[in-house]
Coordinates of C-alpha atoms in Angstrom, one line a residue:
Chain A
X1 CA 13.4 -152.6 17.7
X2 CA 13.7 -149.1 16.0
X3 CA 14.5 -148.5 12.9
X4 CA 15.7 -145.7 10.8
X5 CA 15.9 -145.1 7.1
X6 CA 16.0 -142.8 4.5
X7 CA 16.2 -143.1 1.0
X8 CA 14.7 -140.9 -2.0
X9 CA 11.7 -141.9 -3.3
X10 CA 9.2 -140.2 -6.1
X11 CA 11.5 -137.3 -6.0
X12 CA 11.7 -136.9 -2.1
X13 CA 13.8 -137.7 0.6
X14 CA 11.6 -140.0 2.4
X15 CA 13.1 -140.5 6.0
X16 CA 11.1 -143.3 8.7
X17 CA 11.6 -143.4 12.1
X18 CA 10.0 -146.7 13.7
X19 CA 10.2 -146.8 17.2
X20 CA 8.9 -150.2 17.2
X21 CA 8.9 -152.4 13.9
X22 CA 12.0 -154.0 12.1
X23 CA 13.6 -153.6 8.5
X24 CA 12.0 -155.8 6.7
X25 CA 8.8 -153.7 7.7
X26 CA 10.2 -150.5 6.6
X27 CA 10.9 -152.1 3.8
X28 CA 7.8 -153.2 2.5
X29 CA 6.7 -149.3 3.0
X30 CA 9.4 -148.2 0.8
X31 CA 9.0 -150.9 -1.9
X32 CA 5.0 -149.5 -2.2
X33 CA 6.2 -146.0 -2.5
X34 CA 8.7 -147.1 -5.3
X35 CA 5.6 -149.0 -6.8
X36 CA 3.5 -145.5 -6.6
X37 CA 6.3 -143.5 -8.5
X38 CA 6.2 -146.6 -11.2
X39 CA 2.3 -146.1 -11.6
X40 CA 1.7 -142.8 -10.9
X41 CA 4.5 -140.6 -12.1
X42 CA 3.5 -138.2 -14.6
X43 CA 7.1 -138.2 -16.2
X44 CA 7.3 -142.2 -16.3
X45 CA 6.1 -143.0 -19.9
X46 CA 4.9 -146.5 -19.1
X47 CA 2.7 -145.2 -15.7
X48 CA -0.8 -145.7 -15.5
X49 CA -1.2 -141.8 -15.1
X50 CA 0.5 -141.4 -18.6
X51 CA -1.2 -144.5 -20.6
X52 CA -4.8 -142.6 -18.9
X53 CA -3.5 -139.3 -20.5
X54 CA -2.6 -140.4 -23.8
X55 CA -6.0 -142.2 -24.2
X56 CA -4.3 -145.4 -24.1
X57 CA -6.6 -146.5 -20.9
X58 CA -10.4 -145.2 -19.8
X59 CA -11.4 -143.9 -16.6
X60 CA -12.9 -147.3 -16.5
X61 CA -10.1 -149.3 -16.9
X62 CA -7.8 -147.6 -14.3
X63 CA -7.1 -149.8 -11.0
X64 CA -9.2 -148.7 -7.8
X65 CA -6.2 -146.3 -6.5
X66 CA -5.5 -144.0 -9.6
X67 CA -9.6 -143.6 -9.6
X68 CA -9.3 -142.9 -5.6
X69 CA -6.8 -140.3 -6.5
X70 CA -8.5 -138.6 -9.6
X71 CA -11.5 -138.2 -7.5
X72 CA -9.3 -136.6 -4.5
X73 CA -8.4 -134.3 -7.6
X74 CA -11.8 -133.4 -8.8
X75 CA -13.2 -132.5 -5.3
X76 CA -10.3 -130.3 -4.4
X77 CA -10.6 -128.9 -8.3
X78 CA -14.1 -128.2 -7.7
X79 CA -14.0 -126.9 -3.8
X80 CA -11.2 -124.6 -4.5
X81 CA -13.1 -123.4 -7.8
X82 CA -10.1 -124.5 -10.4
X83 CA -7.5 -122.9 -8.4
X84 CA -6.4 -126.5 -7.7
X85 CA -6.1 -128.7 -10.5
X86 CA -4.2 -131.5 -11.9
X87 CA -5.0 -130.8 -15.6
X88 CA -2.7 -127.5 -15.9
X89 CA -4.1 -126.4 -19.4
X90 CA -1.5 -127.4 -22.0
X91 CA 0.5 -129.4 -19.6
X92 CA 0.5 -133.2 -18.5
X93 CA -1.9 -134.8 -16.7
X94 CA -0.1 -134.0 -13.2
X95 CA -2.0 -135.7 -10.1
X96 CA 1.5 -135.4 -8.4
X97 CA 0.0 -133.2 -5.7
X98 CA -2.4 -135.5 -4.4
X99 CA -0.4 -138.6 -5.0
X100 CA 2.5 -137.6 -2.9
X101 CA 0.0 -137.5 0.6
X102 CA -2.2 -140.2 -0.5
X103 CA 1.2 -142.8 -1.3
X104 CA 2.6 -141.7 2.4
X105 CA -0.4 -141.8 4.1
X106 CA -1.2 -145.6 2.5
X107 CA 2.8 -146.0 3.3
X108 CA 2.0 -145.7 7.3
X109 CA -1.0 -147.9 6.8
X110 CA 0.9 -150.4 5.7
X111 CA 3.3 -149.7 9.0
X112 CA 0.5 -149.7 11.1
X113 CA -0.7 -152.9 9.1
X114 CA 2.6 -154.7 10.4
X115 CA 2.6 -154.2 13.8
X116 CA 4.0 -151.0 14.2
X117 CA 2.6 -148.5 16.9
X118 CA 5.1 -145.3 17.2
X119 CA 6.8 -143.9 14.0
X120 CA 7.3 -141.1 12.0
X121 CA 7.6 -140.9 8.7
X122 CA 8.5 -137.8 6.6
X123 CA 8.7 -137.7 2.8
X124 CA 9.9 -133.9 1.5
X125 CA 8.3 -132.3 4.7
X126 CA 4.9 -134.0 4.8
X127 CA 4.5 -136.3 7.9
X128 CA 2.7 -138.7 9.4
X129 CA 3.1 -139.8 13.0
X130 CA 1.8 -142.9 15.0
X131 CA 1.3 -142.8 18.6
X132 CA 4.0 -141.6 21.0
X133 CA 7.8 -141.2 20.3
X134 CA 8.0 -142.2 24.4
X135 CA 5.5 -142.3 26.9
X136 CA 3.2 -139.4 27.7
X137 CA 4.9 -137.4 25.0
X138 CA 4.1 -136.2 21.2
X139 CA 5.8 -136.1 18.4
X140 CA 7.1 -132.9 18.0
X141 CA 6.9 -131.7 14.5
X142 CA 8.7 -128.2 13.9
X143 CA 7.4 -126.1 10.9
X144 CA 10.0 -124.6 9.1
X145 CA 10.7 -120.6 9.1
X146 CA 9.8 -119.7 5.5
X147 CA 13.0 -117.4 5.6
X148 CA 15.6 -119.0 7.3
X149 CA 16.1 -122.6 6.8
X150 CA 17.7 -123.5 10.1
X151 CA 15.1 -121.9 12.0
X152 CA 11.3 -122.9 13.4
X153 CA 8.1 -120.9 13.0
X154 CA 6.1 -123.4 15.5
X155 CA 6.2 -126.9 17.3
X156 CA 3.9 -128.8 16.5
X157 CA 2.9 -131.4 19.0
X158 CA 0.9 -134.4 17.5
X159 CA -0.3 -138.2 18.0
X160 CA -1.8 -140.1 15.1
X161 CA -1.9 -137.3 13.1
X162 CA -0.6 -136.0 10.0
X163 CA 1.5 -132.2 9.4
X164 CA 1.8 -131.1 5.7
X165 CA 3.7 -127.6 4.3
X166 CA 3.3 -126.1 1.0
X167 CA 5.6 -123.3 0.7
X168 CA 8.0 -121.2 -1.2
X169 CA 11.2 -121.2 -0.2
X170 CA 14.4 -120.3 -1.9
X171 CA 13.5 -122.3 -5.2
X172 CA 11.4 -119.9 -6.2
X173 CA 7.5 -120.4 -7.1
X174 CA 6.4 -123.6 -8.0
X175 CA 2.6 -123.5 -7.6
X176 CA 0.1 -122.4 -10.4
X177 CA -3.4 -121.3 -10.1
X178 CA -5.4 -123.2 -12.4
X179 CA -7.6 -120.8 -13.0
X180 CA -4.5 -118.4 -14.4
X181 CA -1.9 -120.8 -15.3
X182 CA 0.2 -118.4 -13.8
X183 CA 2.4 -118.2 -10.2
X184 CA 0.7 -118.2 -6.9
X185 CA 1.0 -115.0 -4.8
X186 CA -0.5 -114.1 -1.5
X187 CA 1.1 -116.6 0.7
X188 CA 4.3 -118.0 1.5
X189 CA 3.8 -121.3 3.5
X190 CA 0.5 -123.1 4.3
X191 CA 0.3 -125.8 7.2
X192 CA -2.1 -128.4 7.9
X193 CA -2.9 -130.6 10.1
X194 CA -5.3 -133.6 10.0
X195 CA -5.9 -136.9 10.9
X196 CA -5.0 -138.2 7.2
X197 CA -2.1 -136.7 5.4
X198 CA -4.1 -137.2 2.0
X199 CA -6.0 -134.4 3.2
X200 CA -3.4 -132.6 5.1
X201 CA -1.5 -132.1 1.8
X202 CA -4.0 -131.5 -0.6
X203 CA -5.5 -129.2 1.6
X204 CA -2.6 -127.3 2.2
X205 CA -1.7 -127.2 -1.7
X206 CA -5.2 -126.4 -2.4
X207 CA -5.1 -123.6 0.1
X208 CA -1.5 -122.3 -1.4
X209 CA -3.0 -122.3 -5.0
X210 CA -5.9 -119.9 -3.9
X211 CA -3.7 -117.0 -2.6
X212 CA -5.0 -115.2 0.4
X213 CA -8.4 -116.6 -0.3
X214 CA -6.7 -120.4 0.7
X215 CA -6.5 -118.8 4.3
X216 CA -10.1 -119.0 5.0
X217 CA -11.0 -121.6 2.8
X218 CA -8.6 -124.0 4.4
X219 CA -9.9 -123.3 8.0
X220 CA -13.1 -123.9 7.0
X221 CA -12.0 -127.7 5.9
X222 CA -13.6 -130.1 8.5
X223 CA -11.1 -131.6 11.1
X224 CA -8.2 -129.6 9.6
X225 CA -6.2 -127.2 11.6
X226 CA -4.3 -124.5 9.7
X227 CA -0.7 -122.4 10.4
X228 CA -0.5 -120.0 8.0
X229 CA 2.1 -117.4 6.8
X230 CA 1.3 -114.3 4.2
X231 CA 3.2 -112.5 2.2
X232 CA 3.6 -109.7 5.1
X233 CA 4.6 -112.4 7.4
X234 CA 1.3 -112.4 9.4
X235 CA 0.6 -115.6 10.8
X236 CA -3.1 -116.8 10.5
X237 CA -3.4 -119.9 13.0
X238 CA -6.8 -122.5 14.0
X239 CA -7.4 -122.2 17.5
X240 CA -7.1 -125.7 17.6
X241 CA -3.7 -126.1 16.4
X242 CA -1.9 -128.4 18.4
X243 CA 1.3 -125.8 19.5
X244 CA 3.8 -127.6 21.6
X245 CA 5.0 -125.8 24.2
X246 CA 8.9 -126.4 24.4
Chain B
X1 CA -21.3 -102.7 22.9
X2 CA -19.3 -104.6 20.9
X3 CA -20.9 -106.9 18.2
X4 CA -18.8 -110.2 16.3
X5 CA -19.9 -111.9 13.6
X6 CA -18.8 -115.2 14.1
X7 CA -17.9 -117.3 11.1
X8 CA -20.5 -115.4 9.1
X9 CA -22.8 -118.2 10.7
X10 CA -24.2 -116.3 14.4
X11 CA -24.1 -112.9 15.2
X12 CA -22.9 -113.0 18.8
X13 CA -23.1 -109.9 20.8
X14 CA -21.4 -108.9 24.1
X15 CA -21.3 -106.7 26.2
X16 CA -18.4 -105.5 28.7
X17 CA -19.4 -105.8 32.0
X18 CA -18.4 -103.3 34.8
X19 CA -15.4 -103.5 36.8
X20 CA -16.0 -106.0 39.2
X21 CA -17.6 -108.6 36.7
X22 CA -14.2 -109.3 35.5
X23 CA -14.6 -113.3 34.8
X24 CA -18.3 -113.7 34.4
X25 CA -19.5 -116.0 32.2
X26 CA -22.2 -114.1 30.6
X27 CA -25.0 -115.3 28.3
X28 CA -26.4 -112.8 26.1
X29 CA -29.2 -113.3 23.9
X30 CA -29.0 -111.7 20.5
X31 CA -31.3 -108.6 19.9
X32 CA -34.7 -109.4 17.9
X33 CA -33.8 -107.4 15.8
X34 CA -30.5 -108.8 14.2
X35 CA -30.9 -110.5 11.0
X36 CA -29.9 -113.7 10.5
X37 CA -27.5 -115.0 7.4
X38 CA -28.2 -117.6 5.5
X39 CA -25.9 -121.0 6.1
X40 CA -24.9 -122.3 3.0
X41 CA -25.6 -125.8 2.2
X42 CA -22.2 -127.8 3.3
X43 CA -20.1 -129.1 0.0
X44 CA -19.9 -132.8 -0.5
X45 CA -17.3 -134.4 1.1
X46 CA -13.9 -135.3 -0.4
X47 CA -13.9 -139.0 -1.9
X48 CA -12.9 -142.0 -0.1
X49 CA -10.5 -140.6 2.5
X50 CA -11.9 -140.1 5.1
X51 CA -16.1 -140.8 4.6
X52 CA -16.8 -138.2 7.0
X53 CA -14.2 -135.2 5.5
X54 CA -16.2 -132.4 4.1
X55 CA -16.4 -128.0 4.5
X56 CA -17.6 -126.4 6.8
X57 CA -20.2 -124.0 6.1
X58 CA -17.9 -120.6 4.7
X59 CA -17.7 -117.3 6.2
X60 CA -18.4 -115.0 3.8
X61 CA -16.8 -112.2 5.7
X62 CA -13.2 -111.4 4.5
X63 CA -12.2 -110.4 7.6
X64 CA -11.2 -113.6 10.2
X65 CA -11.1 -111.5 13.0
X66 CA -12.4 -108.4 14.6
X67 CA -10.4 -106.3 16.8
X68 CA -12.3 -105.3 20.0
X69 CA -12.5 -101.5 20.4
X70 CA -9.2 -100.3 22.5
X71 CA -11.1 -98.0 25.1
X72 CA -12.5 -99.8 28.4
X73 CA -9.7 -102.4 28.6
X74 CA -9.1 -102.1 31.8
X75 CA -8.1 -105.4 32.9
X76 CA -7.3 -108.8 31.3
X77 CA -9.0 -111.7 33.2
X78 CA -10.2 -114.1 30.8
X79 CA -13.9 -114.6 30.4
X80 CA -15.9 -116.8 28.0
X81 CA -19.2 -115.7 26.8
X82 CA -21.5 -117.6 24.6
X83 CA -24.1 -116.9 22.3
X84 CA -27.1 -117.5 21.5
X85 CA -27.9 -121.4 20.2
X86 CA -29.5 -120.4 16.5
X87 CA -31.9 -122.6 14.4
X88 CA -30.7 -122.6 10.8
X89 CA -30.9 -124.9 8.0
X90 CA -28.9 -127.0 8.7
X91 CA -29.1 -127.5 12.3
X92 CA -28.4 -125.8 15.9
X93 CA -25.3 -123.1 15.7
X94 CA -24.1 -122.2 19.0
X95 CA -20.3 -120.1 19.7
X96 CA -18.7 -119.8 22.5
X97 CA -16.2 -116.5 22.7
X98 CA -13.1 -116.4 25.3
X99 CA -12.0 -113.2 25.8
X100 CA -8.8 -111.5 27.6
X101 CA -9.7 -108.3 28.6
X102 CA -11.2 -107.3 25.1
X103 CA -8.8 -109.5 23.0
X104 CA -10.0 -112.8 21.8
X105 CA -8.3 -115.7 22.6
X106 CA -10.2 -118.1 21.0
X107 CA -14.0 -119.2 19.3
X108 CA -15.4 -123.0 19.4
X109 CA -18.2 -124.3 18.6
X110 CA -20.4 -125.4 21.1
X111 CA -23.2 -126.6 19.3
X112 CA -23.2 -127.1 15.6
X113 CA -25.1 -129.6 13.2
X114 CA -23.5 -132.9 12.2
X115 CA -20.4 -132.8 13.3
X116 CA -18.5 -133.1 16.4
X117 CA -18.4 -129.7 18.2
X118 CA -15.0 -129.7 19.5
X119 CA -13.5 -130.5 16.0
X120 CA -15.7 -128.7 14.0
X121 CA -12.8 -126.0 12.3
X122 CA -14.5 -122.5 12.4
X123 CA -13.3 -119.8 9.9
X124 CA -12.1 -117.6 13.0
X125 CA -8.2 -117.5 13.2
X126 CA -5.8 -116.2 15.4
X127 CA -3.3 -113.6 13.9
X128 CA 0.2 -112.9 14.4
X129 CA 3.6 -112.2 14.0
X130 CA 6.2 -114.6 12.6
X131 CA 8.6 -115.5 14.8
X132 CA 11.6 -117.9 14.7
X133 CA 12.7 -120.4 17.0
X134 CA 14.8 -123.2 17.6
X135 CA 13.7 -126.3 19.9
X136 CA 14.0 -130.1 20.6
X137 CA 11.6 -131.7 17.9
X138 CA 11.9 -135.2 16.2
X139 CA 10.7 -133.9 12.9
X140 CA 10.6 -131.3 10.3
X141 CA 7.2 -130.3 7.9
X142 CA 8.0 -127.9 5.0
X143 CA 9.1 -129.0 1.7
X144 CA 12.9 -130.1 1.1
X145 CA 12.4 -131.8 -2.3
X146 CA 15.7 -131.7 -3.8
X147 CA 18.5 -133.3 -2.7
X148 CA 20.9 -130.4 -1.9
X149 CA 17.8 -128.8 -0.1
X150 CA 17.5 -132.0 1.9
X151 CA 21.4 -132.3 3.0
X152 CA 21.2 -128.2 4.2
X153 CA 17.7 -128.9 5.7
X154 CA 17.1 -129.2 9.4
X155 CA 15.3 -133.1 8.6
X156 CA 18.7 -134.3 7.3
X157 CA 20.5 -133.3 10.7
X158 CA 17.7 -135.2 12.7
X159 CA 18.1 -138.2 10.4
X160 CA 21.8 -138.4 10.2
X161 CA 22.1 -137.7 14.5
X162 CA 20.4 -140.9 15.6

């Protein structure tokens, strides 16, 4: 039976497409990803991420997942040499940017836990897709023009595979360099495609964070394939991107 | 001659040949005389997910690609020429070119330590214009994180037509 839903979750729209799985199984999806933004939200007082900033819990008292995602945090702090980070000085502890992937990603584990073979599932533009929306065909997965909102910079054909965009659109900048504190220039919409979206998105924030320098660094990530738009609208693309032909 | 530096890992050169060779695969061995660069030790791998995620070895060369020289492009068959397998540190490198005329289309990998050649990601991108298109697609990547950006966004018109 398909099933689709959408419903906003840890500040994104979250929408699901299950080709084969029923409510109650998109359900349970949903319900974790409300549990994430519970535990994890850096602008919940009572989350886990909060209580761990305030000194109110040690690194070893935090549950299995938080230390999963710290770590995620500290290796793309390190590779990206500080550019990344979730420890903005004088801010919040803010492990948003890895959460968001990591949650979804666990999200279609969970779908994939329950039966389900062929869905979709997008939360704010980062997506993960299982199997084949019919048979002999991929998802296709457009990546939004960074200019015009209605329009497509590429198709992205993919299977078991996960497509995540950092970019700056019309709401202005929203990504620091840790190592300044200040806006990101240099590029205006990273994509990235992997197996897990944990990676995809991280690697594609990371990327974002280190300006022009994120172009290279981000092809260089293992199993990653990168679509990549500067500030002079060149397009930097892997050669193994998987383009769909339309 | 034309000489690439491939992913700051091989040096890789090529020749073009004559007319008439047009879609050749050629194997060239590099000159004796071409230094070799250092590979630098490959970074650990991201925690957890997934156990086998790690860099690849960086270029160090800002540049992702070089453009071949204009002159002598007299026709565009596609060849693929690959270069020499290298012994570094870390393991046998080897690159394979494909090339268009003089234009190259794409680099892989052929032979490279601990990983699975025809995944391993190589700093070598292709460059190009932006261009906008519309198509049939089932889904939508690039951020809509507020809710009036969702209900304009293209996502919000594939989730309300089904």
């Amino acid at each position: 039976m398909a099933v689709r839903r959408v419903e906003h979750v840890m500040g994104l729209p979250v929408s699901v497409d299950l080709r084969d799985g029923d409510a109650a199984l998109a359900g349970r999806a949903f319900a974790w990803l409300h549990e994430v933004d519970e535990r994890f939200s850096p602008f919940k007082p009572g989350s886990e991420v909060c209580r761990y900033d305030r000194g109110e819990l040690t690194r070893e008292e935090l549950t299995p997942d938080l230390v999963e995602v710290l770590s995620l945090c500290d290796w793309y702090e390190e590779s990206t040499g500080g550019a990344f980070t979730a420890r903005v000085p004088g801010r919040a502890l803010d492990p948003c940017a890895v959460v968001k992937g990591w949650a979804v990603q666990r999200a279609a584990d969970l779908l994939r836990e329950g039966g389900a073979s062929s869905f979709c599932l997008n939360a704010g533009g980062d997506v993960v897709t299982a199997g084949e929306p019919e048979p002999g065909k991929p998802w296709r997965v457009g990546v939004r023009h960074p200019d015009l909102a209605d329009q497509l910079s590429v198709v992205l054909g993919v299977r078991d595979g996960a497509v995540a965009t950092s970019a700056l659109y019309e709401r202005g900048q929203h990504i620091l360099d840790g190592r300044t504190g200040r806006p990101v220039t240099g590029l205006i919409s990273v994509t990235v495609v992997a197996d897990d979206l944990a990676i995809a998105d991280t690697t594609a924030t990371a990327a974002f964070a280190l300006g022009r320098d994120g172009i290279e660094w981000a092809a260089a990530q293992r199993d990653c394939a990168v679509f990549i738009v500067d500030e002079d609208r060149q397009v930097w693309s892997s050669p193994g991107l998987p383009v769909h032909i339309c | 001659m034309l000489a690439l530096s491939v992913a700051g890992l091989v040096p890789v050169w090529l020749y073009s040949p004559g007319t008439g060779h047009g879609g050749e695969i050629s194997e060239v061995a590099a000159p004796e005389t071409q230094p070799r660069q250092e590979v630098p030790a490959p970074q650990s791998a991201p925690p957890v997910v997934p156990p086998t995620a790690g860099s690849a070895p960086r270029s160090t060369a800002p540049g992702t690609q070089q453009q071949a020289p204009q002159q002598q492009a007299p026709q565009q068959q596609q060849r693929a020429l690959s270069g020499p397998a290298i012994t570094t540190s870390e393991g046998v490198v080897q690159v394979q070119v494909t090339l268009q005329g003089t234009k190259i289309t794409d680099v892989k990998a052929v032979r490279a330590p601990n990983s699975n050649p025809t995944r391993m990601a190589l700093p070598l991108l292709r460059q190009s214009a932006l261009k906008a298109q519309s198509a049939d697609i089932d889904t939508v990547s690039g951020a809509t994180a507020t809710s009036e950006g969702y209900r304009q966004s293209l996502q919000a018109a594939l989730d309300g037509a089904r």
